[in-house]
Amino acid sequence: MASILEQYRIADFLEWHRERRLNLNPEFQRASVWTPAARSFLINTILNELPIPKIYLRTIIDVNTKSSIRDVVDGQQRLRAIIDFANDKLVLTKAASEYQGYTFSSLPQELQEKFLSYALSVDQLLNAGNKEVLEIFSRLNSYSVQLNAQEKRHAKYQSDFKLDVVGISKEFGDFWEKYQILSIRERVRMLDDSLVSEMFGILLEGVQDGGEDKLNKLYERYKSPSAYSADMNDIGKKCADILIYFDKNLGDALTVPNKLYKAPHFLMLFAALAHALYGIGFGGMGEHMPARDPSALTNLAIVRDNLATLEEAIEAKSQDSVIQPLKEFWLKSSSSTQRISSRLVRFPVFYSALLPQRIV
């Protein structure tokens, strides 16, 4: 057996499929399970000439007939989506962004040509038996990095909720970098999506208990179009508007880097801004939920001073060096910031920082 890395155009795969020389259903493949959203996002990736994972084929060469049959070892879902789209069996959904509503035949000719000429990277396993194929995948899995919770959510859900989260996360890539809210390494592992998911949760449900299990349940609650309905589609716009408001009006309050702009604390500042600008639900705050005050954000000079005071408290080495009104805030900021017990204290303090009175 030999393993050979090659590239083939989508047109080549379509030709093999027409000639019945491409087998999409060898025994080690799963049935087709991709949602229309996942299939549409793949087509968007191809039309934008971005890379997709390589395909693994087991190529069986018959010297008597001088022909070959290609078994799809890994990549069946991708190839099914590609073939169905090429045969007008897939109408692109919202997940295809600017190509929503298109079929292949309704695309402009230049996009059809781009699609057909897109090169797929292929690892060909020549004349490999099942035992050898399984050995190869055992070795590949030995070197793979275990997915974190957000990466698993990204793979599992293909909902409008997820797509809106991803859209905001990518749109504000420069924002995360400008304020050093998340590092490049954290963004590579999709922690920007995780942060935006929590922001969406705040806008939809108010400040709640945090943690991966809570985020899993949030994605589950809003996975269907009926749960995350059309009248909720302004959640993404609200999230964007809050971040833009911060950037234009408060971004210069502190020098960068600082702890206040790190994700756990910035999330509570985001919640406070959301409450001031739009109002949010009680969530898990109960009697600790501050009433919405129309004077919030009316004196931005004082707000900047208050944010500097909060940052100084967060940076303090011990509770003894913090002013009396912020001692509990310091304590909760120094422990687990995901738990509602921490947010019950910290969120009201962040909201009070937006009022036209200095904290001290």
PDB file of N, CA, C and O in Angstrom, residues 120-195:
ATOM      1  N   LEU A 120      -9.555  20.044  -4.584  1.00  0.00           N
ATOM      2  CA  LEU A 120      -9.668  19.327  -3.326  1.00  0.00           C
ATOM      3  C   LEU A 120      -8.382  18.544  -3.077  1.00  0.00           C
ATOM      4  O   LEU A 120      -7.900  17.823  -3.965  1.00  0.00           O
ATOM      5  N   SER A 121      -7.817  18.711  -1.898  1.00  0.00           N
ATOM      6  CA  SER A 121      -6.632  17.930  -1.529  1.00  0.00           C
ATOM      7  C   SER A 121      -7.073  16.507  -1.177  1.00  0.00           C
ATOM      8  O   SER A 121      -8.031  16.316  -0.411  1.00  0.00           O
ATOM      9  N   VAL A 122      -6.389  15.539  -1.737  1.00  0.00           N
ATOM     10  CA  VAL A 122      -6.790  14.137  -1.600  1.00  0.00           C
ATOM     11  C   VAL A 122      -5.590  13.289  -1.207  1.00  0.00           C
ATOM     12  O   VAL A 122      -4.528  13.371  -1.827  1.00  0.00           O
ATOM     13  N   ASP A 123      -5.769  12.507  -0.152  1.00  0.00           N
ATOM     14  CA  ASP A 123      -4.780  11.490   0.205  1.00  0.00           C
ATOM     15  C   ASP A 123      -5.282  10.176  -0.368  1.00  0.00           C
ATOM     16  O   ASP A 123      -6.307   9.645   0.074  1.00  0.00           O
ATOM     17  N   GLN A 124      -4.582   9.656  -1.372  1.00  0.00           N
ATOM     18  CA  GLN A 124      -4.972   8.402  -1.999  1.00  0.00           C
ATOM     19  C   GLN A 124      -4.266   7.237  -1.326  1.00  0.00           C
ATOM     20  O   GLN A 124      -3.031   7.210  -1.248  1.00  0.00           O
ATOM     21  N   LEU A 125      -5.033   6.285  -0.874  1.00  0.00           N
ATOM     22  CA  LEU A 125      -4.500   5.065  -0.280  1.00  0.00           C
ATOM     23  C   LEU A 125      -4.630   3.975  -1.341  1.00  0.00           C
ATOM     24  O   LEU A 125      -5.712   3.420  -1.569  1.00  0.00           O
ATOM     25  N   LEU A 126      -3.526   3.685  -2.009  1.00  0.00           N
ATOM     26  CA  LEU A 126      -3.571   2.785  -3.157  1.00  0.00           C
ATOM     27  C   LEU A 126      -3.653   1.331  -2.715  1.00  0.00           C
ATOM     28  O   LEU A 126      -2.793   0.836  -1.972  1.00  0.00           O
ATOM     29  N   ASN A 127      -4.728   0.641  -3.174  1.00  0.00           N
ATOM     30  CA  ASN A 127      -4.920  -0.787  -2.933  1.00  0.00           C
ATOM     31  C   ASN A 127      -4.844  -1.154  -1.448  1.00  0.00           C
ATOM     32  O   ASN A 127      -4.326  -2.221  -1.096  1.00  0.00           O
ATOM     33  N   ALA A 128      -5.325  -0.273  -0.582  1.00  0.00           N
ATOM     34  CA  ALA A 128      -5.268  -0.533   0.858  1.00  0.00           C
ATOM     35  C   ALA A 128      -6.431  -1.431   1.272  1.00  0.00           C
ATOM     36  O   ALA A 128      -7.565  -1.267   0.816  1.00  0.00           O
ATOM     37  N   GLY A 129      -6.150  -2.388   2.152  1.00  0.00           N
ATOM     38  CA  GLY A 129      -7.194  -3.217   2.725  1.00  0.00           C
ATOM     39  C   GLY A 129      -7.827  -2.536   3.922  1.00  0.00           C
ATOM     40  O   GLY A 129      -7.339  -1.506   4.413  1.00  0.00           O
ATOM     41  N   ASN A 130      -8.946  -3.105   4.408  1.00  0.00           N
ATOM     42  CA  ASN A 130      -9.634  -2.508   5.550  1.00  0.00           C
ATOM     43  C   ASN A 130      -8.713  -2.399   6.762  1.00  0.00           C
ATOM     44  O   ASN A 130      -8.743  -1.400   7.492  1.00  0.00           O
ATOM     45  N   LYS A 131      -7.908  -3.406   6.997  1.00  0.00           N
ATOM     46  CA  LYS A 131      -7.005  -3.395   8.143  1.00  0.00           C
ATOM     47  C   LYS A 131      -6.026  -2.227   8.045  1.00  0.00           C
ATOM     48  O   LYS A 131      -5.751  -1.541   9.033  1.00  0.00           O
ATOM     49  N   GLU A 132      -5.524  -1.966   6.845  1.00  0.00           N
ATOM     50  CA  GLU A 132      -4.568  -0.873   6.660  1.00  0.00           C
ATOM     51  C   GLU A 132      -5.254   0.490   6.806  1.00  0.00           C
ATOM     52  O   GLU A 132      -4.681   1.424   7.374  1.00  0.00           O
ATOM     53  N   VAL A 133      -6.480   0.605   6.308  1.00  0.00           N
ATOM     54  CA  VAL A 133      -7.223   1.849   6.452  1.00  0.00           C
ATOM     55  C   VAL A 133      -7.468   2.157   7.924  1.00  0.00           C
ATOM     56  O   VAL A 133      -7.277   3.289   8.392  1.00  0.00           O
ATOM     57  N   LEU A 134      -7.885   1.152   8.695  1.00  0.00           N
ATOM     58  CA  LEU A 134      -8.123   1.348  10.112  1.00  0.00           C
ATOM     59  C   LEU A 134      -6.841   1.717  10.852  1.00  0.00           C
ATOM     60  O   LEU A 134      -6.860   2.530  11.785  1.00  0.00           O
ATOM     61  N   GLU A 135      -5.724   1.147  10.434  1.00  0.00           N
ATOM     62  CA  GLU A 135      -4.440   1.482  11.052  1.00  0.00           C
ATOM     63  C   GLU A 135      -4.088   2.954  10.794  1.00  0.00           C
ATOM     64  O   GLU A 135      -3.615   3.671  11.684  1.00  0.00           O
ATOM     65  N   ILE A 136      -4.356   3.419   9.575  1.00  0.00           N
ATOM     66  CA  ILE A 136      -4.068   4.816   9.230  1.00  0.00           C
ATOM     67  C   ILE A 136      -4.885   5.755  10.109  1.00  0.00           C
ATOM     68  O   ILE A 136      -4.371   6.729  10.667  1.00  0.00           O
ATOM     69  N   PHE A 137      -6.177   5.466  10.287  1.00  0.00           N
ATOM     70  CA  PHE A 137      -7.015   6.349  11.087  1.00  0.00           C
ATOM     71  C   PHE A 137      -6.672   6.271  12.563  1.00  0.00           C
ATOM     72  O   PHE A 137      -6.803   7.260  13.284  1.00  0.00           O
ATOM     73  N   SER A 138      -6.205   5.138  13.001  1.00  0.00           N
ATOM     74  CA  SER A 138      -5.744   5.035  14.380  1.00  0.00           C
ATOM     75  C   SER A 138      -4.559   5.958  14.611  1.00  0.00           C
ATOM     76  O   SER A 138      -4.465   6.646  15.631  1.00  0.00           O
ATOM     77  N   ARG A 139      -3.656   6.010  13.635  1.00  0.00           N
ATOM     78  CA  ARG A 139      -2.484   6.887  13.751  1.00  0.00           C
ATOM     79  C   ARG A 139      -2.881   8.357  13.654  1.00  0.00           C
ATOM     80  O   ARG A 139      -2.364   9.200  14.386  1.00  0.00           O
ATOM     81  N   LEU A 140      -3.812   8.679  12.742  1.00  0.00           N
ATOM     82  CA  LEU A 140      -4.256  10.063  12.622  1.00  0.00           C
ATOM     83  C   LEU A 140      -4.884  10.553  13.919  1.00  0.00           C
ATOM     84  O   LEU A 140      -4.627  11.667  14.376  1.00  0.00           O
ATOM     85  N   ASN A 141      -5.710   9.710  14.534  1.00  0.00           N
ATOM     86  CA  ASN A 141      -6.378  10.097  15.767  1.00  0.00           C
ATOM     87  C   ASN A 141      -5.407  10.237  16.930  1.00  0.00           C
ATOM     88  O   ASN A 141      -5.666  10.963  17.886  1.00  0.00           O
ATOM     89  N   SER A 142      -4.268   9.568  16.847  1.00  0.00           N
ATOM     90  CA  SER A 142      -3.270   9.669  17.910  1.00  0.00           C
ATOM     91  C   SER A 142      -2.657  11.057  17.974  1.00  0.00           C
ATOM     92  O   SER A 142      -2.186  11.486  19.023  1.00  0.00           O
ATOM     93  N   TYR A 143      -2.648  11.760  16.831  1.00  0.00           N
ATOM     94  CA  TYR A 143      -2.020  13.073  16.777  1.00  0.00           C
ATOM     95  C   TYR A 143      -3.021  14.217  16.814  1.00  0.00           C
ATOM     96  O   TYR A 143      -2.639  15.372  16.796  1.00  0.00           O
ATOM     97  N   SER A 144      -4.311  13.910  16.844  1.00  0.00           N
ATOM     98  CA  SER A 144      -5.307  14.974  16.818  1.00  0.00           C
ATOM     99  C   SER A 144      -5.430  15.634  18.179  1.00  0.00           C
ATOM    100  O   SER A 144      -5.226  15.002  19.211  1.00  0.00           O
ATOM    101  N   VAL A 145      -5.755  16.923  18.158  1.00  0.00           N
ATOM    102  CA  VAL A 145      -5.955  17.686  19.385  1.00  0.00           C
ATOM    103  C   VAL A 145      -7.413  17.532  19.815  1.00  0.00           C
ATOM    104  O   VAL A 145      -8.329  17.697  19.001  1.00  0.00           O
ATOM    105  N   GLN A 146      -7.628  17.214  21.081  1.00  0.00           N
ATOM    106  CA  GLN A 146      -8.989  17.044  21.567  1.00  0.00           C
ATOM    107  C   GLN A 146      -9.750  18.361  21.463  1.00  0.00           C
ATOM    108  O   GLN A 146      -9.236  19.420  21.824  1.00  0.00           O
ATOM    109  N   LEU A 147     -10.984  18.297  20.950  1.00  0.00           N
ATOM    110  CA  LEU A 147     -11.788  19.497  20.803  1.00  0.00           C
ATOM    111  C   LEU A 147     -12.197  20.042  22.161  1.00  0.00           C
ATOM    112  O   LEU A 147     -12.521  19.282  23.077  1.00  0.00           O
ATOM    113  N   ASN A 148     -12.168  21.368  22.283  1.00  0.00           N
ATOM    114  CA  ASN A 148     -12.691  21.966  23.514  1.00  0.00           C
ATOM    115  C   ASN A 148     -14.212  22.089  23.396  1.00  0.00           C
ATOM    116  O   ASN A 148     -14.817  21.745  22.368  1.00  0.00           O
ATOM    117  N   ALA A 149     -14.854  22.588  24.449  1.00  0.00           N
ATOM    118  CA  ALA A 149     -16.319  22.609  24.494  1.00  0.00           C
ATOM    119  C   ALA A 149     -16.914  23.453  23.371  1.00  0.00           C
ATOM    120  O   ALA A 149     -17.912  23.076  22.758  1.00  0.00           O
ATOM    121  N   GLN A 150     -16.320  24.613  23.088  1.00  0.00           N
ATOM    122  CA  GLN A 150     -16.873  25.475  22.039  1.00  0.00           C
ATOM    123  C   GLN A 150     -16.688  24.851  20.662  1.00  0.00           C
ATOM    124  O   GLN A 150     -17.566  24.952  19.799  1.00  0.00           O
ATOM    125  N   GLU A 151     -15.559  24.214  20.425  1.00  0.00           N
ATOM    126  CA  GLU A 151     -15.343  23.551  19.144  1.00  0.00           C
ATOM    127  C   GLU A 151     -16.351  22.429  18.938  1.00  0.00           C
ATOM    128  O   GLU A 151     -16.826  22.201  17.824  1.00  0.00           O
ATOM    129  N   LYS A 152     -16.699  21.726  20.011  1.00  0.00           N
ATOM    130  CA  LYS A 152     -17.722  20.676  19.909  1.00  0.00           C
ATOM    131  C   LYS A 152     -19.085  21.271  19.596  1.00  0.00           C
ATOM    132  O   LYS A 152     -19.842  20.729  18.785  1.00  0.00           O
ATOM    133  N   ARG A 153     -19.412  22.386  20.238  1.00  0.00           N
ATOM    134  CA  ARG A 153     -20.693  23.043  19.936  1.00  0.00           C
ATOM    135  C   ARG A 153     -20.734  23.504  18.486  1.00  0.00           C
ATOM    136  O   ARG A 153     -21.758  23.376  17.796  1.00  0.00           O
ATOM    137  N   HIS A 154     -19.615  24.048  18.021  1.00  0.00           N
ATOM    138  CA  HIS A 154     -19.544  24.531  16.644  1.00  0.00           C
ATOM    139  C   HIS A 154     -19.769  23.388  15.660  1.00  0.00           C
ATOM    140  O   HIS A 154     -20.425  23.565  14.623  1.00  0.00           O
ATOM    141  N   ALA A 155     -19.236  22.218  15.985  1.00  0.00           N
ATOM    142  CA  ALA A 155     -19.392  21.059  15.102  1.00  0.00           C
ATOM    143  C   ALA A 155     -20.801  20.485  15.180  1.00  0.00           C
ATOM    144  O   ALA A 155     -21.355  20.025  14.177  1.00  0.00           O
ATOM    145  N   LYS A 156     -21.403  20.514  16.354  1.00  0.00           N
ATOM    146  CA  LYS A 156     -22.699  19.859  16.566  1.00  0.00           C
ATOM    147  C   LYS A 156     -23.866  20.657  16.017  1.00  0.00           C
ATOM    148  O   LYS A 156     -24.791  20.095  15.419  1.00  0.00           O
ATOM    149  N   TYR A 157     -23.855  21.972  16.210  1.00  0.00           N
ATOM    150  CA  TYR A 157     -25.027  22.790  15.895  1.00  0.00           C
ATOM    151  C   TYR A 157     -24.840  23.550  14.584  1.00  0.00           C
ATOM    152  O   TYR A 157     -23.769  24.109  14.335  1.00  0.00           O
ATOM    153  N   GLN A 158     -25.880  23.548  13.762  1.00  0.00           N
ATOM    154  CA  GLN A 158     -25.866  24.294  12.501  1.00  0.00           C
ATOM    155  C   GLN A 158     -27.079  25.217  12.449  1.00  0.00           C
ATOM    156  O   GLN A 158     -27.762  25.326  11.444  1.00  0.00           O
ATOM    157  N   SER A 159     -27.368  25.859  13.564  1.00  0.00           N
ATOM    158  CA  SER A 159     -28.558  26.693  13.709  1.00  0.00           C
ATOM    159  C   SER A 159     -28.273  28.142  13.331  1.00  0.00           C
ATOM    160  O   SER A 159     -27.122  28.571  13.227  1.00  0.00           O
ATOM    161  N   ASP A 160     -29.357  28.920  13.160  1.00  0.00           N
ATOM    162  CA  ASP A 160     -29.201  30.360  12.931  1.00  0.00           C
ATOM    163  C   ASP A 160     -28.544  31.030  14.128  1.00  0.00           C
ATOM    164  O   ASP A 160     -27.788  31.997  13.967  1.00  0.00           O
ATOM    165  N   PHE A 161     -28.841  30.539  15.325  1.00  0.00           N
ATOM    166  CA  PHE A 161     -28.197  31.059  16.528  1.00  0.00           C
ATOM    167  C   PHE A 161     -26.683  30.934  16.405  1.00  0.00           C
ATOM    168  O   PHE A 161     -25.947  31.904  16.602  1.00  0.00           O
ATOM    169  N   LYS A 162     -26.213  29.743  16.051  1.00  0.00           N
ATOM    170  CA  LYS A 162     -24.767  29.545  15.919  1.00  0.00           C
ATOM    171  C   LYS A 162     -24.178  30.409  14.809  1.00  0.00           C
ATOM    172  O   LYS A 162     -23.114  31.019  14.967  1.00  0.00           O
ATOM    173  N   LEU A 163     -24.888  30.487  13.690  1.00  0.00           N
ATOM    174  CA  LEU A 163     -24.371  31.259  12.558  1.00  0.00           C
ATOM    175  C   LEU A 163     -24.257  32.738  12.906  1.00  0.00           C
ATOM    176  O   LEU A 163     -23.294  33.405  12.509  1.00  0.00           O
ATOM    177  N   ASP A 164     -25.230  33.263  13.665  1.00  0.00           N
ATOM    178  CA  ASP A 164     -25.153  34.660  14.084  1.00  0.00           C
ATOM    179  C   ASP A 164     -24.000  34.882  15.057  1.00  0.00           C
ATOM    180  O   ASP A 164     -23.309  35.910  15.003  1.00  0.00           O
ATOM    181  N   VAL A 165     -23.784  33.925  15.958  1.00  0.00           N
ATOM    182  CA  VAL A 165     -22.652  34.006  16.889  1.00  0.00           C
ATOM    183  C   VAL A 165     -21.348  34.064  16.115  1.00  0.00           C
ATOM    184  O   VAL A 165     -20.475  34.916  16.360  1.00  0.00           O
ATOM    185  N   VAL A 166     -21.185  33.141  15.166  1.00  0.00           N
ATOM    186  CA  VAL A 166     -19.955  33.090  14.366  1.00  0.00           C
ATOM    187  C   VAL A 166     -19.771  34.392  13.584  1.00  0.00           C
ATOM    188  O   VAL A 166     -18.665  34.932  13.492  1.00  0.00           O
ATOM    189  N   GLY A 167     -20.871  34.915  13.037  1.00  0.00           N
ATOM    190  CA  GLY A 167     -20.779  36.152  12.263  1.00  0.00           C
ATOM    191  C   GLY A 167     -20.269  37.325  13.084  1.00  0.00           C
ATOM    192  O   GLY A 167     -19.383  38.068  12.646  1.00  0.00           O
ATOM    193  N   ILE A 168     -20.813  37.508  14.289  1.00  0.00           N
ATOM    194  CA  ILE A 168     -20.358  38.604  15.158  1.00  0.00           C
ATOM    195  C   ILE A 168     -18.926  38.367  15.611  1.00  0.00           C
ATOM    196  O   ILE A 168     -18.104  39.297  15.652  1.00  0.00           O
ATOM    197  N   SER A 169     -18.616  37.136  15.952  1.00  0.00           N
ATOM    198  CA  SER A 169     -17.273  36.802  16.407  1.00  0.00           C
ATOM    199  C   SER A 169     -16.227  37.191  15.371  1.00  0.00           C
ATOM    200  O   SER A 169     -15.194  37.784  15.696  1.00  0.00           O
ATOM    201  N   LYS A 170     -16.498  36.880  14.107  1.00  0.00           N
ATOM    202  CA  LYS A 170     -15.548  37.183  13.032  1.00  0.00           C
ATOM    203  C   LYS A 170     -15.555  38.671  12.689  1.00  0.00           C
ATOM    204  O   LYS A 170     -14.513  39.267  12.429  1.00  0.00           O
ATOM    205  N   GLU A 171     -16.743  39.276  12.696  1.00  0.00           N
ATOM    206  CA  GLU A 171     -16.853  40.707  12.370  1.00  0.00           C
ATOM    207  C   GLU A 171     -16.026  41.561  13.319  1.00  0.00           C
ATOM    208  O   GLU A 171     -15.466  42.586  12.915  1.00  0.00           O
ATOM    209  N   PHE A 172     -15.934  41.135  14.592  1.00  0.00           N
ATOM    210  CA  PHE A 172     -15.236  41.933  15.592  1.00  0.00           C
ATOM    211  C   PHE A 172     -13.861  41.360  15.941  1.00  0.00           C
ATOM    212  O   PHE A 172     -13.358  41.569  17.044  1.00  0.00           O
ATOM    213  N   GLY A 173     -13.260  40.668  14.976  1.00  0.00           N
ATOM    214  CA  GLY A 173     -11.917  40.145  15.187  1.00  0.00           C
ATOM    215  C   GLY A 173     -10.916  41.226  15.564  1.00  0.00           C
ATOM    216  O   GLY A 173     -10.100  41.055  16.478  1.00  0.00           O
ATOM    217  N   ASP A 174     -10.969  42.358  14.878  1.00  0.00           N
ATOM    218  CA  ASP A 174     -10.058  43.465  15.191  1.00  0.00           C
ATOM    219  C   ASP A 174     -10.344  44.042  16.579  1.00  0.00           C
ATOM    220  O   ASP A 174      -9.430  44.522  17.260  1.00  0.00           O
ATOM    221  N   PHE A 175     -11.600  43.993  16.990  1.00  0.00           N
ATOM    222  CA  PHE A 175     -11.999  44.508  18.300  1.00  0.00           C
ATOM    223  C   PHE A 175     -11.343  43.684  19.406  1.00  0.00           C
ATOM    224  O   PHE A 175     -10.771  44.243  20.353  1.00  0.00           O
ATOM    225  N   TRP A 176     -11.433  42.341  19.318  1.00  0.00           N
ATOM    226  CA  TRP A 176     -10.821  41.492  20.354  1.00  0.00           C
ATOM    227  C   TRP A 176      -9.320  41.762  20.438  1.00  0.00           C
ATOM    228  O   TRP A 176      -8.743  41.766  21.525  1.00  0.00           O
ATOM    229  N   GLU A 177      -8.708  41.991  19.288  1.00  0.00           N
ATOM    230  CA  GLU A 177      -7.264  42.236  19.256  1.00  0.00           C
ATOM    231  C   GLU A 177      -6.919  43.630  19.791  1.00  0.00           C
ATOM    232  O   GLU A 177      -5.967  43.794  20.564  1.00  0.00           O
ATOM    233  N   LYS A 178      -7.708  44.622  19.399  1.00  0.00           N
ATOM    234  CA  LYS A 178      -7.437  46.010  19.804  1.00  0.00           C
ATOM    235  C   LYS A 178      -7.421  46.149  21.322  1.00  0.00           C
ATOM    236  O   LYS A 178      -6.536  46.819  21.884  1.00  0.00           O
ATOM    237  N   TYR A 179      -8.391  45.516  21.982  1.00  0.00           N
ATOM    238  CA  TYR A 179      -8.502  45.648  23.435  1.00  0.00           C
ATOM    239  C   TYR A 179      -7.914  44.448  24.189  1.00  0.00           C
ATOM    240  O   TYR A 179      -8.019  44.386  25.419  1.00  0.00           O
ATOM    241  N   GLN A 180      -7.304  43.550  23.445  1.00  0.00           N
ATOM    242  CA  GLN A 180      -6.654  42.359  24.019  1.00  0.00           C
ATOM    243  C   GLN A 180      -7.613  41.609  24.952  1.00  0.00           C
ATOM    244  O   GLN A 180      -7.237  41.138  26.029  1.00  0.00           O
ATOM    245  N   ILE A 181      -8.863  41.525  24.517  1.00  0.00           N
ATOM    246  CA  ILE A 181      -9.875  40.793  25.279  1.00  0.00           C
ATOM    247  C   ILE A 181      -9.591  39.296  25.220  1.00  0.00           C
ATOM    248  O   ILE A 181      -9.750  38.574  26.211  1.00  0.00           O
ATOM    249  N   LEU A 182      -9.161  38.842  24.054  1.00  0.00           N
ATOM    250  CA  LEU A 182      -8.787  37.442  23.846  1.00  0.00           C
ATOM    251  C   LEU A 182      -7.487  37.396  23.065  1.00  0.00           C
ATOM    252  O   LEU A 182      -7.246  38.232  22.188  1.00  0.00           O
ATOM    253  N   SER A 183      -6.680  36.413  23.355  1.00  0.00           N
ATOM    254  CA  SER A 183      -5.420  36.249  22.624  1.00  0.00           C
ATOM    255  C   SER A 183      -5.682  35.535  21.294  1.00  0.00           C
ATOM    256  O   SER A 183      -6.736  34.923  21.086  1.00  0.00           O
ATOM    257  N   ILE A 184      -4.710  35.611  20.399  1.00  0.00           N
ATOM    258  CA  ILE A 184      -4.809  34.895  19.129  1.00  0.00           C
ATOM    259  C   ILE A 184      -4.984  33.402  19.384  1.00  0.00           C
ATOM    260  O   ILE A 184      -5.806  32.732  18.744  1.00  0.00           O
ATOM    261  N   ARG A 185      -4.236  32.870  20.327  1.00  0.00           N
ATOM    262  CA  ARG A 185      -4.329  31.437  20.632  1.00  0.00           C
ATOM    263  C   ARG A 185      -5.732  31.075  21.108  1.00  0.00           C
ATOM    264  O   ARG A 185      -6.280  30.039  20.727  1.00  0.00           O
ATOM    265  N   GLU A 186      -6.329  31.937  21.936  1.00  0.00           N
ATOM    266  CA  GLU A 186      -7.691  31.678  22.409  1.00  0.00           C
ATOM    267  C   GLU A 186      -8.692  31.751  21.260  1.00  0.00           C
ATOM    268  O   GLU A 186      -9.640  30.952  21.197  1.00  0.00           O
ATOM    269  N   ARG A 187      -8.478  32.677  20.343  1.00  0.00           N
ATOM    270  CA  ARG A 187      -9.387  32.800  19.212  1.00  0.00           C
ATOM    271  C   ARG A 187      -9.254  31.630  18.250  1.00  0.00           C
ATOM    272  O   ARG A 187     -10.253  31.194  17.646  1.00  0.00           O
ATOM    273  N   VAL A 188      -8.041  31.091  18.106  1.00  0.00           N
ATOM    274  CA  VAL A 188      -7.857  29.891  17.287  1.00  0.00           C
ATOM    275  C   VAL A 188      -8.708  28.739  17.826  1.00  0.00           C
ATOM    276  O   VAL A 188      -9.274  27.951  17.065  1.00  0.00           O
ATOM    277  N   ARG A 189      -8.836  28.665  19.153  1.00  0.00           N
ATOM    278  CA  ARG A 189      -9.642  27.606  19.778  1.00  0.00           C
ATOM    279  C   ARG A 189     -11.101  28.043  19.958  1.00  0.00           C
ATOM    280  O   ARG A 189     -11.850  27.446  20.708  1.00  0.00           O
ATOM    281  N   MET A 190     -11.506  29.087  19.249  1.00  0.00           N
ATOM    282  CA  MET A 190     -12.898  29.533  19.150  1.00  0.00           C
ATOM    283  C   MET A 190     -13.461  30.095  20.454  1.00  0.00           C
ATOM    284  O   MET A 190     -14.679  30.097  20.668  1.00  0.00           O
ATOM    285  N   LEU A 191     -12.604  30.625  21.323  1.00  0.00           N
ATOM    286  CA  LEU A 191     -13.114  31.214  22.552  1.00  0.00           C
ATOM    287  C   LEU A 191     -13.777  32.569  22.307  1.00  0.00           C
ATOM    288  O   LEU A 191     -14.515  33.060  23.164  1.00  0.00           O
ATOM    289  N   ASP A 192     -13.542  33.155  21.135  1.00  0.00           N
ATOM    290  CA  ASP A 192     -14.308  34.351  20.770  1.00  0.00           C
ATOM    291  C   ASP A 192     -15.768  33.981  20.521  1.00  0.00           C
ATOM    292  O   ASP A 192     -16.686  34.700  20.931  1.00  0.00           O
ATOM    293  N   ASP A 193     -16.006  32.825  19.893  1.00  0.00           N
ATOM    294  CA  ASP A 193     -17.375  32.343  19.716  1.00  0.00           C
ATOM    295  C   ASP A 193     -18.035  32.076  21.072  1.00  0.00           C
ATOM    296  O   ASP A 193     -19.229  32.352  21.273  1.00  0.00           O
ATOM    297  N   SER A 194     -17.264  31.521  21.994  1.00  0.00           N
ATOM    298  CA  SER A 194     -17.789  31.232  23.326  1.00  0.00           C
ATOM    299  C   SER A 194     -18.215  32.525  24.024  1.00  0.00           C
ATOM    300  O   SER A 194     -19.297  32.593  24.630  1.00  0.00           O
ATOM    301  N   LEU A 195     -17.375  33.566  23.924  1.00  0.00           N
ATOM    302  CA  LEU A 195     -17.694  34.851  24.544  1.00  0.00           C
ATOM    303  C   LEU A 195     -18.936  35.468  23.921  1.00  0.00           C
ATOM    304  O   LEU A 195     -19.839  35.941  24.621  1.00  0.00           O
TER     305      LEU A 195
END
